[in-house]
mmCIF file with all atom_site columns, C-alpha atoms in Angstrom:
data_model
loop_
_atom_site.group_PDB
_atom_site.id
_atom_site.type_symbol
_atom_site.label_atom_id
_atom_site.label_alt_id
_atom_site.label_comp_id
_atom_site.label_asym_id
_atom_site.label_entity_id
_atom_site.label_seq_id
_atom_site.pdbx_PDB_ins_code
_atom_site.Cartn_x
_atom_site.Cartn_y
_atom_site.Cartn_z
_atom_site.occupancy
_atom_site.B_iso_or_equiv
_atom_site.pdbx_formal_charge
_atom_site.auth_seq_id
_atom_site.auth_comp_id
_atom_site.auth_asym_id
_atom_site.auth_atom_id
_atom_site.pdbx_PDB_model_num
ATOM 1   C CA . UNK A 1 1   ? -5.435  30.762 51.546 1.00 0.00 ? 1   UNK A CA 1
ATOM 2   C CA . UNK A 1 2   ? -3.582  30.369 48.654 1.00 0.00 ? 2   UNK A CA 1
ATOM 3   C CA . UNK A 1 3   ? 0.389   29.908 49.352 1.00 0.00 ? 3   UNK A CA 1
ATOM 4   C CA . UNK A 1 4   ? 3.098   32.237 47.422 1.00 0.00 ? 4   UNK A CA 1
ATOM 5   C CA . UNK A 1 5   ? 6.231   30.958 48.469 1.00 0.00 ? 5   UNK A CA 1
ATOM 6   C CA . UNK A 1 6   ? 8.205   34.018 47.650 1.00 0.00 ? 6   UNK A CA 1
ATOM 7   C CA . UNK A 1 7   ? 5.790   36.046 49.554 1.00 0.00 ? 7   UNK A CA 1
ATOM 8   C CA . UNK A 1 8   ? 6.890   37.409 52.546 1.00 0.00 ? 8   UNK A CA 1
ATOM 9   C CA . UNK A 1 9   ? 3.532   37.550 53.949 1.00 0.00 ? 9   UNK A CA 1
ATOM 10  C CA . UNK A 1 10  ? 2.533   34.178 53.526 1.00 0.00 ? 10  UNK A CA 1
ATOM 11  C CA . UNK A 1 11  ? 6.015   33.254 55.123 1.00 0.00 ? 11  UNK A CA 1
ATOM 12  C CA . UNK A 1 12  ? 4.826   34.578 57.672 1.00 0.00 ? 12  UNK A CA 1
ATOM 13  C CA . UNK A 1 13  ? 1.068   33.096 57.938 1.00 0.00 ? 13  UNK A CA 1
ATOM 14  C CA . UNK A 1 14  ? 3.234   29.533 57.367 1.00 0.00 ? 14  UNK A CA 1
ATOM 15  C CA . UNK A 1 15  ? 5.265   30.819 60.356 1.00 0.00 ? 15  UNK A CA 1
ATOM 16  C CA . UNK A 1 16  ? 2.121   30.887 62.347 1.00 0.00 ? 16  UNK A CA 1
ATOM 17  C CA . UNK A 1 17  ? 0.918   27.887 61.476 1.00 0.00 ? 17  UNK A CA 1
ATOM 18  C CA . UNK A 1 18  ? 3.342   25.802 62.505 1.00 0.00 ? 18  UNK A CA 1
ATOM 19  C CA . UNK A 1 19  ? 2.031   25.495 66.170 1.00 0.00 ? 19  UNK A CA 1
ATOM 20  C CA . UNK A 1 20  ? -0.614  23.417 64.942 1.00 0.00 ? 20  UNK A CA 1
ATOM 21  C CA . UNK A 1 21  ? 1.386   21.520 62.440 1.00 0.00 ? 21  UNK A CA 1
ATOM 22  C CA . UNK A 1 22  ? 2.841   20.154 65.887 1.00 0.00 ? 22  UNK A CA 1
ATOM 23  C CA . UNK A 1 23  ? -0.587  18.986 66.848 1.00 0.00 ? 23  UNK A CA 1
ATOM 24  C CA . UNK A 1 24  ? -1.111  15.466 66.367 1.00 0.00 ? 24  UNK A CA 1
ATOM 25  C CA . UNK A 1 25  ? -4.425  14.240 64.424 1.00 0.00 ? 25  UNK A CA 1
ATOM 26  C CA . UNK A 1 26  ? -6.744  14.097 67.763 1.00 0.00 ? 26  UNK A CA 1
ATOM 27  C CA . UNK A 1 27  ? -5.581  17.233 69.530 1.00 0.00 ? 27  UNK A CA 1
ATOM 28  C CA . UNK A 1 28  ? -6.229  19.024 66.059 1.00 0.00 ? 28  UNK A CA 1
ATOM 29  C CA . UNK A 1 29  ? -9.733  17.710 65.536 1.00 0.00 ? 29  UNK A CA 1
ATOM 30  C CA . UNK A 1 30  ? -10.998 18.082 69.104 1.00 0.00 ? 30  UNK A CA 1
ATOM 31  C CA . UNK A 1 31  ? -9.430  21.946 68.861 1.00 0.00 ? 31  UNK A CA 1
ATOM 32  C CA . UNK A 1 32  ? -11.034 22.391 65.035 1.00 0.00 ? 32  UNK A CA 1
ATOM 33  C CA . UNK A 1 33  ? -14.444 21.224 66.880 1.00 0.00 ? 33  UNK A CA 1
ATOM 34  C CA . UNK A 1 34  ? -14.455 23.081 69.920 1.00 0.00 ? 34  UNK A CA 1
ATOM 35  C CA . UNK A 1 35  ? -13.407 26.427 67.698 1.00 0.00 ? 35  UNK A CA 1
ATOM 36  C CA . UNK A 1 36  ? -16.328 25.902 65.956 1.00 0.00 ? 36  UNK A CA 1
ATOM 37  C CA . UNK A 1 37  ? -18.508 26.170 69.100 1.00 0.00 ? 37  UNK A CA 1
ATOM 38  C CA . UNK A 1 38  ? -17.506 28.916 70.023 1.00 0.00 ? 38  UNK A CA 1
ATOM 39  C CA . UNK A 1 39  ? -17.614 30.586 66.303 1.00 0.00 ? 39  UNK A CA 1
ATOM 40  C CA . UNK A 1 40  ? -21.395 29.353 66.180 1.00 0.00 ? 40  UNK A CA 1
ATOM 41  C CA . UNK A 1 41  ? -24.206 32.145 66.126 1.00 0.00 ? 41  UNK A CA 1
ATOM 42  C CA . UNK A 1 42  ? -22.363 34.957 64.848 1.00 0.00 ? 42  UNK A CA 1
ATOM 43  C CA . UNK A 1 43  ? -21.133 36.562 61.724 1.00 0.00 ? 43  UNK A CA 1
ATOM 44  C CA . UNK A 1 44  ? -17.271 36.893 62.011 1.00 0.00 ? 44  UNK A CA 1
ATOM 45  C CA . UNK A 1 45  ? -14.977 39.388 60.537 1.00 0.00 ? 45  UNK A CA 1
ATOM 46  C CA . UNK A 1 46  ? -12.280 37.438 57.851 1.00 0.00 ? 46  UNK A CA 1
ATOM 47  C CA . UNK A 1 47  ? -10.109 39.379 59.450 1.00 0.00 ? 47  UNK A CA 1
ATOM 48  C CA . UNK A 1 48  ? -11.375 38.077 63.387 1.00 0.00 ? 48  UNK A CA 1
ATOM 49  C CA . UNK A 1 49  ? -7.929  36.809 64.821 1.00 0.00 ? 49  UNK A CA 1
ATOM 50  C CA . UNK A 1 50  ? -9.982  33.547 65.851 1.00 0.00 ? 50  UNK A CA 1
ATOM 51  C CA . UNK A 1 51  ? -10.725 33.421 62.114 1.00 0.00 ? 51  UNK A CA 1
ATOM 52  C CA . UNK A 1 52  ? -7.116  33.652 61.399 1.00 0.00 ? 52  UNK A CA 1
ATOM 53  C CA . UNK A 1 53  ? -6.503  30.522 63.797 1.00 0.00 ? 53  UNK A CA 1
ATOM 54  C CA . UNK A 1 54  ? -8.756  28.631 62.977 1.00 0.00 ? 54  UNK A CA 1
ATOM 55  C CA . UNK A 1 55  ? -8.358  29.025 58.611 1.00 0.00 ? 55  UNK A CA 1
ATOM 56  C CA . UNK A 1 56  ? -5.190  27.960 59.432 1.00 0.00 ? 56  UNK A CA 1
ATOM 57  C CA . UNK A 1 57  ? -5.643  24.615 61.830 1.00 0.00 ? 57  UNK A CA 1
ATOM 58  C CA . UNK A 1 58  ? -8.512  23.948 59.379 1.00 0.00 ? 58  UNK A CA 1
ATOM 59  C CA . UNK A 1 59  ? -5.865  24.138 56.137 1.00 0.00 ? 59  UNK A CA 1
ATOM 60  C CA . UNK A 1 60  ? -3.393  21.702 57.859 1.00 0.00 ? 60  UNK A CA 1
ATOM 61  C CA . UNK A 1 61  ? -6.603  19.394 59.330 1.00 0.00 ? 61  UNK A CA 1
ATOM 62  C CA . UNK A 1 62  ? -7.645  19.097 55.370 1.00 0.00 ? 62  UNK A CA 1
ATOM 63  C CA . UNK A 1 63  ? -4.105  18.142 53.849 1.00 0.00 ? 63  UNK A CA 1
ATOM 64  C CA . UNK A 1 64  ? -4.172  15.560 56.283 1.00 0.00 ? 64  UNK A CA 1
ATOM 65  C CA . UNK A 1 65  ? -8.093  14.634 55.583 1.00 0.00 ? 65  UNK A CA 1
ATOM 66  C CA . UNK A 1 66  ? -8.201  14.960 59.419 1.00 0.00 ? 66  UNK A CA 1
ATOM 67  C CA . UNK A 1 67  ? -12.414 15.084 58.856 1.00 0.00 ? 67  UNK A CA 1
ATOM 68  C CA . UNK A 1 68  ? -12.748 12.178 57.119 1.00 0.00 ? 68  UNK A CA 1
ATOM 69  C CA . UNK A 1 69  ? -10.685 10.115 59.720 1.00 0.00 ? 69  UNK A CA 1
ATOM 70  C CA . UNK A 1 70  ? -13.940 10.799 62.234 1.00 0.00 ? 70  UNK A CA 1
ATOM 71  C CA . UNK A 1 71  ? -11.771 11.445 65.234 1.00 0.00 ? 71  UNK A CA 1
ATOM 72  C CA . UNK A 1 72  ? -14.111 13.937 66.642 1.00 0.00 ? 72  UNK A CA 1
ATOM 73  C CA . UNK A 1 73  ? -17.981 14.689 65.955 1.00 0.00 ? 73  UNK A CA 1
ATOM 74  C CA . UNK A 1 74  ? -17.859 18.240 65.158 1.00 0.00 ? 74  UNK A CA 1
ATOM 75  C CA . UNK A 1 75  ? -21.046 20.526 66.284 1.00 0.00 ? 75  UNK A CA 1
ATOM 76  C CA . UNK A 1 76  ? -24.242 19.534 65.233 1.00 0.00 ? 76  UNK A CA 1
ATOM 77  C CA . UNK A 1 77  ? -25.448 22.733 63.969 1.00 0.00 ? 77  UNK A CA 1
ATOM 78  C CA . UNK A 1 78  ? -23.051 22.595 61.714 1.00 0.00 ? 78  UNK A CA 1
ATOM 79  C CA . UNK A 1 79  ? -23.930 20.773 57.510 1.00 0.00 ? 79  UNK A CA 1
ATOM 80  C CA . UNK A 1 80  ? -20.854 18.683 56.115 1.00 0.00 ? 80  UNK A CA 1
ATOM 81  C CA . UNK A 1 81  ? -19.630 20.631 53.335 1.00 0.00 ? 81  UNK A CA 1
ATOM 82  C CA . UNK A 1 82  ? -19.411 19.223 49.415 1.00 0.00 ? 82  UNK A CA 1
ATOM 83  C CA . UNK A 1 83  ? -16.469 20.029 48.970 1.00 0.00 ? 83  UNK A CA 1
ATOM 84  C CA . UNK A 1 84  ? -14.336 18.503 51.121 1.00 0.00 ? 84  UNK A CA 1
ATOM 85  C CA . UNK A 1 85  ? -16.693 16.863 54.088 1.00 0.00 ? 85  UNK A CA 1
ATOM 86  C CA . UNK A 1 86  ? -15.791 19.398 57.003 1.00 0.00 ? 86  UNK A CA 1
ATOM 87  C CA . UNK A 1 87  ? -17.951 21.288 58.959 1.00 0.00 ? 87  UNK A CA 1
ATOM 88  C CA . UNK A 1 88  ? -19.360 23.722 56.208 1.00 0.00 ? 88  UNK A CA 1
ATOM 89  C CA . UNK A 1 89  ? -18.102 27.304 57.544 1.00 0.00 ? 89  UNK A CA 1
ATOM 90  C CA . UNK A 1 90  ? -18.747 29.630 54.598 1.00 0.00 ? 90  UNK A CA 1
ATOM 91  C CA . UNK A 1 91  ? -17.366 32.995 53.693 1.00 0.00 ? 91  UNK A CA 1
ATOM 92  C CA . UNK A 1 92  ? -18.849 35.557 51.875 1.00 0.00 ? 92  UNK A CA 1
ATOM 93  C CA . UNK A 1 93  ? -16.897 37.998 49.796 1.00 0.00 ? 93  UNK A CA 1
ATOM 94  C CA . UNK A 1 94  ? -17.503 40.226 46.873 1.00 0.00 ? 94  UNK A CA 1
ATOM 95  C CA . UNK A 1 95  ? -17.286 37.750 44.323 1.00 0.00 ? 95  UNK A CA 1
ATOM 96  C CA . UNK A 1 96  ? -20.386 35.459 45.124 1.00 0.00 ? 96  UNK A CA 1
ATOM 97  C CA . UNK A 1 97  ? -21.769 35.337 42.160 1.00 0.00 ? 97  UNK A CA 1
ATOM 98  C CA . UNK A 1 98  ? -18.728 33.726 40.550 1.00 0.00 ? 98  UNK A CA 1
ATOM 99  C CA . UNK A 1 99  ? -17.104 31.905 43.766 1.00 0.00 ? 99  UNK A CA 1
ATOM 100 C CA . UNK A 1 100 ? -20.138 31.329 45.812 1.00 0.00 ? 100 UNK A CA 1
ATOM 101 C CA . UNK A 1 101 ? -19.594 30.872 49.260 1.00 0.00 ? 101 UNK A CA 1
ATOM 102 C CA . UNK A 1 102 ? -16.232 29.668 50.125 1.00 0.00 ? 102 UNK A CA 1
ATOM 103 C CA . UNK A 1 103 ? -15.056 26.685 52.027 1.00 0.00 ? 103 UNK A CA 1
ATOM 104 C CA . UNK A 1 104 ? -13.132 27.861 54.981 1.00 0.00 ? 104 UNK A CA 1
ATOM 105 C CA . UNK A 1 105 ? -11.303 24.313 54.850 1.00 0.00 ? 105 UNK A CA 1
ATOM 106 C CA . UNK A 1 106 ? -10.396 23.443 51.503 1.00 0.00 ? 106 UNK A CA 1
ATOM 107 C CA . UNK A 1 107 ? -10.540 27.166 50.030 1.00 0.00 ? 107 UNK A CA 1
ATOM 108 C CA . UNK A 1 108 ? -13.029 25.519 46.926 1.00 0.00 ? 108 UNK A CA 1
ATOM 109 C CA . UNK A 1 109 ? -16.755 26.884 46.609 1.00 0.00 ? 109 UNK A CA 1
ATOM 110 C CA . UNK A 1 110 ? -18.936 25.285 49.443 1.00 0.00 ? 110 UNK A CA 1
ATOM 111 C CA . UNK A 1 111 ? -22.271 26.683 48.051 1.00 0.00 ? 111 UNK A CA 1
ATOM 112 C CA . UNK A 1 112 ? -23.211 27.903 44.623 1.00 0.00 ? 112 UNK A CA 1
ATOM 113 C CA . UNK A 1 113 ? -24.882 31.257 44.122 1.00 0.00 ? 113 UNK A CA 1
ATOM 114 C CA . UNK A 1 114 ? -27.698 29.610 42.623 1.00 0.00 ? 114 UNK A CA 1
ATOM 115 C CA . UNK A 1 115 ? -28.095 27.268 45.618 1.00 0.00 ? 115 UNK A CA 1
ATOM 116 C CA . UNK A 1 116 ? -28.108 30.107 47.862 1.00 0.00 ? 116 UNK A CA 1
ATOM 117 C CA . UNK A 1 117 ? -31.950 30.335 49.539 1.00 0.00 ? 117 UNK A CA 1
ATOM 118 C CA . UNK A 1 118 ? -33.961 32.213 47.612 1.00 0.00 ? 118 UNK A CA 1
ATOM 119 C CA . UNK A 1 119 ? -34.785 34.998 50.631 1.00 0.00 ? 119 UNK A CA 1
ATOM 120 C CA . UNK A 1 120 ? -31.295 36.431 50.759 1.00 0.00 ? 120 UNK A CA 1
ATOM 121 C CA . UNK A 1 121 ? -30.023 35.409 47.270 1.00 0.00 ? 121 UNK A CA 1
ATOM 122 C CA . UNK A 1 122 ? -31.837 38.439 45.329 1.00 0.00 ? 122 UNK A CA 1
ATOM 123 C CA . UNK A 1 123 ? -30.416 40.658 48.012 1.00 0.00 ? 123 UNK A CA 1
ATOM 124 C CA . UNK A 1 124 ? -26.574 39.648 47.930 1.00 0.00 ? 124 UNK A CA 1
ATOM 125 C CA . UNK A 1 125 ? -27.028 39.948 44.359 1.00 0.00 ? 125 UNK A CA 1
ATOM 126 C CA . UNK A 1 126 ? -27.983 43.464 44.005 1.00 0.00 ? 126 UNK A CA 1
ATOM 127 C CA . UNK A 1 127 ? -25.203 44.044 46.549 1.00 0.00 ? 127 UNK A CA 1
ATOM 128 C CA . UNK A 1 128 ? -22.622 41.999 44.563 1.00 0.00 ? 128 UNK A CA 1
ATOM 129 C CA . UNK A 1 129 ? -23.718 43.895 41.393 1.00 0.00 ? 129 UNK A CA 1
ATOM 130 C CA . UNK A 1 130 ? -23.119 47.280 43.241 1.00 0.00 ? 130 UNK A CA 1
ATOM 131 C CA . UNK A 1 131 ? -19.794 46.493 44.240 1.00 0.00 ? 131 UNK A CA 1
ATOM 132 C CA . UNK A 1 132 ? -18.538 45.283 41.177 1.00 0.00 ? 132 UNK A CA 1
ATOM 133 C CA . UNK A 1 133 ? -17.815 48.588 39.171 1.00 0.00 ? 133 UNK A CA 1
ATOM 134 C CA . UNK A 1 134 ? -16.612 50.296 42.590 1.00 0.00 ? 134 UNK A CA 1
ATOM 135 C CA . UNK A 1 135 ? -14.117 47.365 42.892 1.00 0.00 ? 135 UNK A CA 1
ATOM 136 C CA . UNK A 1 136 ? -12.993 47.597 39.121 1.00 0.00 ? 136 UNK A CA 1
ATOM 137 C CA . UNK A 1 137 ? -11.762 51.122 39.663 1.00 0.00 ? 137 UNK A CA 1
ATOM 138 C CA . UNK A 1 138 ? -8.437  50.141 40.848 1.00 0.00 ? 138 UNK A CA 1
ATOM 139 C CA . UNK A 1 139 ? -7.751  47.645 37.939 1.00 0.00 ? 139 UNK A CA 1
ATOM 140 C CA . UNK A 1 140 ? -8.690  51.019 35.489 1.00 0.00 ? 140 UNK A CA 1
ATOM 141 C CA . UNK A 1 141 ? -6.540  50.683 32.083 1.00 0.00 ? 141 UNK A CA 1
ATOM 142 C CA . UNK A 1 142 ? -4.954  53.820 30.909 1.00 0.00 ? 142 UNK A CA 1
ATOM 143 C CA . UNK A 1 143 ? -7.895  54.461 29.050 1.00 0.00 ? 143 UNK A CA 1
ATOM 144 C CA . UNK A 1 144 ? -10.576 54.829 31.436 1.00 0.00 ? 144 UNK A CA 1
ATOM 145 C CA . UNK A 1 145 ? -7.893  56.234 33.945 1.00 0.00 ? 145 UNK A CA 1
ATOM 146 C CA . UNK A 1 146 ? -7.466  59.416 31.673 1.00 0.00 ? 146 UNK A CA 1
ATOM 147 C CA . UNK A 1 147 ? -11.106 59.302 30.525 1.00 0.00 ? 147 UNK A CA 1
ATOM 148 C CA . UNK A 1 148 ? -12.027 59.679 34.268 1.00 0.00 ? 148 UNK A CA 1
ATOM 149 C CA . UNK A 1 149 ? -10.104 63.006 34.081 1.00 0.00 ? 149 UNK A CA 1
ATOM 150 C CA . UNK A 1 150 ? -8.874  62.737 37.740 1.00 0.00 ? 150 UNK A CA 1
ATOM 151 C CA . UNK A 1 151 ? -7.918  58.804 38.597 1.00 0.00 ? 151 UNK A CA 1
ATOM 152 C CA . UNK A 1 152 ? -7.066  59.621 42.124 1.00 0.00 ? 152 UNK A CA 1
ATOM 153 C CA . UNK A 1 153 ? -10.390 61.085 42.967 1.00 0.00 ? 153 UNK A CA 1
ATOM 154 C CA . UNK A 1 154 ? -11.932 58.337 41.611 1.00 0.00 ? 154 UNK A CA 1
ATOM 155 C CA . UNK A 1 155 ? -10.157 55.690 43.097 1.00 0.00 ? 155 UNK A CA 1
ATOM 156 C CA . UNK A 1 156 ? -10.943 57.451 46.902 1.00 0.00 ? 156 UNK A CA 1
ATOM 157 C CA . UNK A 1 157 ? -14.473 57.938 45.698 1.00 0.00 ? 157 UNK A CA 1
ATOM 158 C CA . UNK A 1 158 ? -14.155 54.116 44.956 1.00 0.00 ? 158 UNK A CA 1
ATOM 159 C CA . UNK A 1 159 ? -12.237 53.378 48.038 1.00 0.00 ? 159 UNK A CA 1
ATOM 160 C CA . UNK A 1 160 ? -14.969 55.246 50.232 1.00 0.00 ? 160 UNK A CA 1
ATOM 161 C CA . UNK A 1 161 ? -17.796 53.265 48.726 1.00 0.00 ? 161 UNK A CA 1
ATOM 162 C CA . UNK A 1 162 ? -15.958 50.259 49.022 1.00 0.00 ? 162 UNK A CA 1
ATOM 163 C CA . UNK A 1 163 ? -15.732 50.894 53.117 1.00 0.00 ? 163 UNK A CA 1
ATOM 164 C CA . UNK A 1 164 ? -20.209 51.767 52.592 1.00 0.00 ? 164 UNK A CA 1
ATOM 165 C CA . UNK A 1 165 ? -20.583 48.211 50.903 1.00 0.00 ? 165 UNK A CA 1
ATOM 166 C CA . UNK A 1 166 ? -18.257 46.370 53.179 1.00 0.00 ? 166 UNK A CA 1
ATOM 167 C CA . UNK A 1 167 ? -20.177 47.719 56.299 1.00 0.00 ? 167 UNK A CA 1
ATOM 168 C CA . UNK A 1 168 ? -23.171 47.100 54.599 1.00 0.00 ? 168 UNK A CA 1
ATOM 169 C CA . UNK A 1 169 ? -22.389 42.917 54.101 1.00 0.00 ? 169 UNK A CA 1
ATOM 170 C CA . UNK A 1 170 ? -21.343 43.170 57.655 1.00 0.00 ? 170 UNK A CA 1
ATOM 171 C CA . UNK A 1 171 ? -23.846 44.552 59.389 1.00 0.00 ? 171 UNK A CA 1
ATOM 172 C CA . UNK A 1 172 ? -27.000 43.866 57.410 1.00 0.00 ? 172 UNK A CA 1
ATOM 173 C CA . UNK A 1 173 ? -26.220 41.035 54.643 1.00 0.00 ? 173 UNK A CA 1
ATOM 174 C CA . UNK A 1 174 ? -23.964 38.369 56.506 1.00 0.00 ? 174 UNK A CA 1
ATOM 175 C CA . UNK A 1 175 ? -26.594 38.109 59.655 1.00 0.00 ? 175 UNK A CA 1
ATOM 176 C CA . UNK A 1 176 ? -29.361 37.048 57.436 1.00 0.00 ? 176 UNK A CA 1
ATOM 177 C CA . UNK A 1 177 ? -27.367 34.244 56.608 1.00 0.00 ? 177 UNK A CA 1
ATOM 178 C CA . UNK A 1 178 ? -27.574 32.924 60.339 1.00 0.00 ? 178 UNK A CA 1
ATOM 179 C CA . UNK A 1 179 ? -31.285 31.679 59.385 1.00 0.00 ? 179 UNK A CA 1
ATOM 180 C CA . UNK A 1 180 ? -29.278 28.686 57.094 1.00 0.00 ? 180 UNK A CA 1
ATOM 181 C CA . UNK A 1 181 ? -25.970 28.321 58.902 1.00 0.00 ? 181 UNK A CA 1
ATOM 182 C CA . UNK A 1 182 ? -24.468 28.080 62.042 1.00 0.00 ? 182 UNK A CA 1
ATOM 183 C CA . UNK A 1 183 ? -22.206 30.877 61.689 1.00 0.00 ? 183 UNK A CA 1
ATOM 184 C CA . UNK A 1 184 ? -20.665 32.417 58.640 1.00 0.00 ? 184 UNK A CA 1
ATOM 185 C CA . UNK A 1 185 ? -18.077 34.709 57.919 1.00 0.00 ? 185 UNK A CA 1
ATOM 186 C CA . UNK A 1 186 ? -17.326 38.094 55.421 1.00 0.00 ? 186 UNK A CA 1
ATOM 187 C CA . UNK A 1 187 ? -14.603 39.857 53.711 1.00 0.00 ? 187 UNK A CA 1
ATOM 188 C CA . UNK A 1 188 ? -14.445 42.970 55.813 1.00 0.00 ? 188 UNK A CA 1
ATOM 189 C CA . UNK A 1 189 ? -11.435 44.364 53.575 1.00 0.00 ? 189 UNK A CA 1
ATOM 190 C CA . UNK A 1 190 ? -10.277 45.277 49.730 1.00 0.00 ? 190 UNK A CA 1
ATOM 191 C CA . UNK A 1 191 ? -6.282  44.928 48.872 1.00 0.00 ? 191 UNK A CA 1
ATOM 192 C CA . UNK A 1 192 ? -6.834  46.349 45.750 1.00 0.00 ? 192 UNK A CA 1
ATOM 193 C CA . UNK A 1 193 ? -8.206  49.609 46.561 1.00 0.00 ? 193 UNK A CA 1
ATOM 194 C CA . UNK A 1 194 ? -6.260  49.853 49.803 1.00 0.00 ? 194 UNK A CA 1
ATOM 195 C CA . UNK A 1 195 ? -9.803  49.305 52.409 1.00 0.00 ? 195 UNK A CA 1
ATOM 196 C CA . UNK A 1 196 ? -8.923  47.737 55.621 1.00 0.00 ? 196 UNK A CA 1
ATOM 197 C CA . UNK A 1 197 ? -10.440 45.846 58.034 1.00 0.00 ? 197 UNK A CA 1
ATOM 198 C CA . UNK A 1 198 ? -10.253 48.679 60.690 1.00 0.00 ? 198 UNK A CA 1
ATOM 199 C CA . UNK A 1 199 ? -11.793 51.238 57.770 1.00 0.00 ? 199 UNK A CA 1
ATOM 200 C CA . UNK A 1 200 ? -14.642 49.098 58.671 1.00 0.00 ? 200 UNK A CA 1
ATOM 201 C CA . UNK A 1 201 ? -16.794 50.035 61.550 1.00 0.00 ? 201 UNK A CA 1
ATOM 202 C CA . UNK A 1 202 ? -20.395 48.343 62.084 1.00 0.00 ? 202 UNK A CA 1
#
């Protein structure tokens, strides 16, 4: 979660954090690990309030490299992650086949696409590829926006499709991923063409 310090709504998310900021190195870990446990087996919402906790203890636990101190043996279902050495908790969103799947610690890719397993990777990859163009609608320059004849149509067109694909990782894509990790977790909303996580249902 990338911090904008003029943001108001990332004031606020650093508002939120602060309760764990006031944890101390062991009572972090041993929370970090038990959350874990109980996230383990399921696919979970980005926008799960759990999820929200725990990106947030897990931001502050890697600044202060809380994993690598050992304090705590996190669950064993759960791989160390490349990137940073916690417990790998991955996220997909719509832009795997650039990012990967993210790192729910450290925010950096956790898993290539190409090191994805080869019995899902062909399916998120058509999905990826369909979601693409719906996504691009709302960055539209002038150009295509007039070309289009009625922007606004499009961009609800777009927005509808967007909900389609989103339900579709949620409910079909993101629980195949279960087979190679503990639990994992998906984008269940787009900013930029106004799709929330409650236009979502599974």
């Amino acid at each position: 979660m990338a911090i904008d310090p003029e943001s108001p709504l990332d004031k606020l998310w650093q508002e939120y954090g602060r309760v764990f900021q006031d944890f101390d190195d062991l009572t972090l870990a041993r929370w970090l690990a038990q959350t874990l446990g109980q996230l383990e087996g399921r696919a979970w919402r980005l926008s799960h309030p759990l999820l929200g906790a725990y990106r947030l203890a897990a931001q502050i636990a890697h600044d202060r490299q809380i994993w690598l101190k050992r304090l705590v043996t996190p669950p064993a279902a759960y791989l160390e992650a490349p990137c940073c050495r916690a417990p790998l908790l991955p996220l997909l969103t719509r832009d795997v086949l650039e990012s990967g799947l993210v790192c729910q610690n450290c925010s950096a890719t956790a898993v290539p696409f190409e090191e994805i397993s080869a019995e899902i990777q062909s399916i998120v990859k058509l999905w990826a590829e369909e979601y693409a163009p719906v996504h691009a609608v709302a960055h539209w320059e002038d150009r295509q926006r007039k070309s289009a004849g009625d922007y606004d149509r499009a961009y609800d067109n777009a927005a509808r499709e967007a909900e389609r694909l989103l339900a579709q990782a949620g409910a079909q894509i993101a629980p195949r991923f279960l087979e190679f990790y503990p639990a994992l977790v998906w984008e269940d909303q787009d900013e930029c063409l106004e799709v929330r996580p409650e236009d979502i249902p599974l």
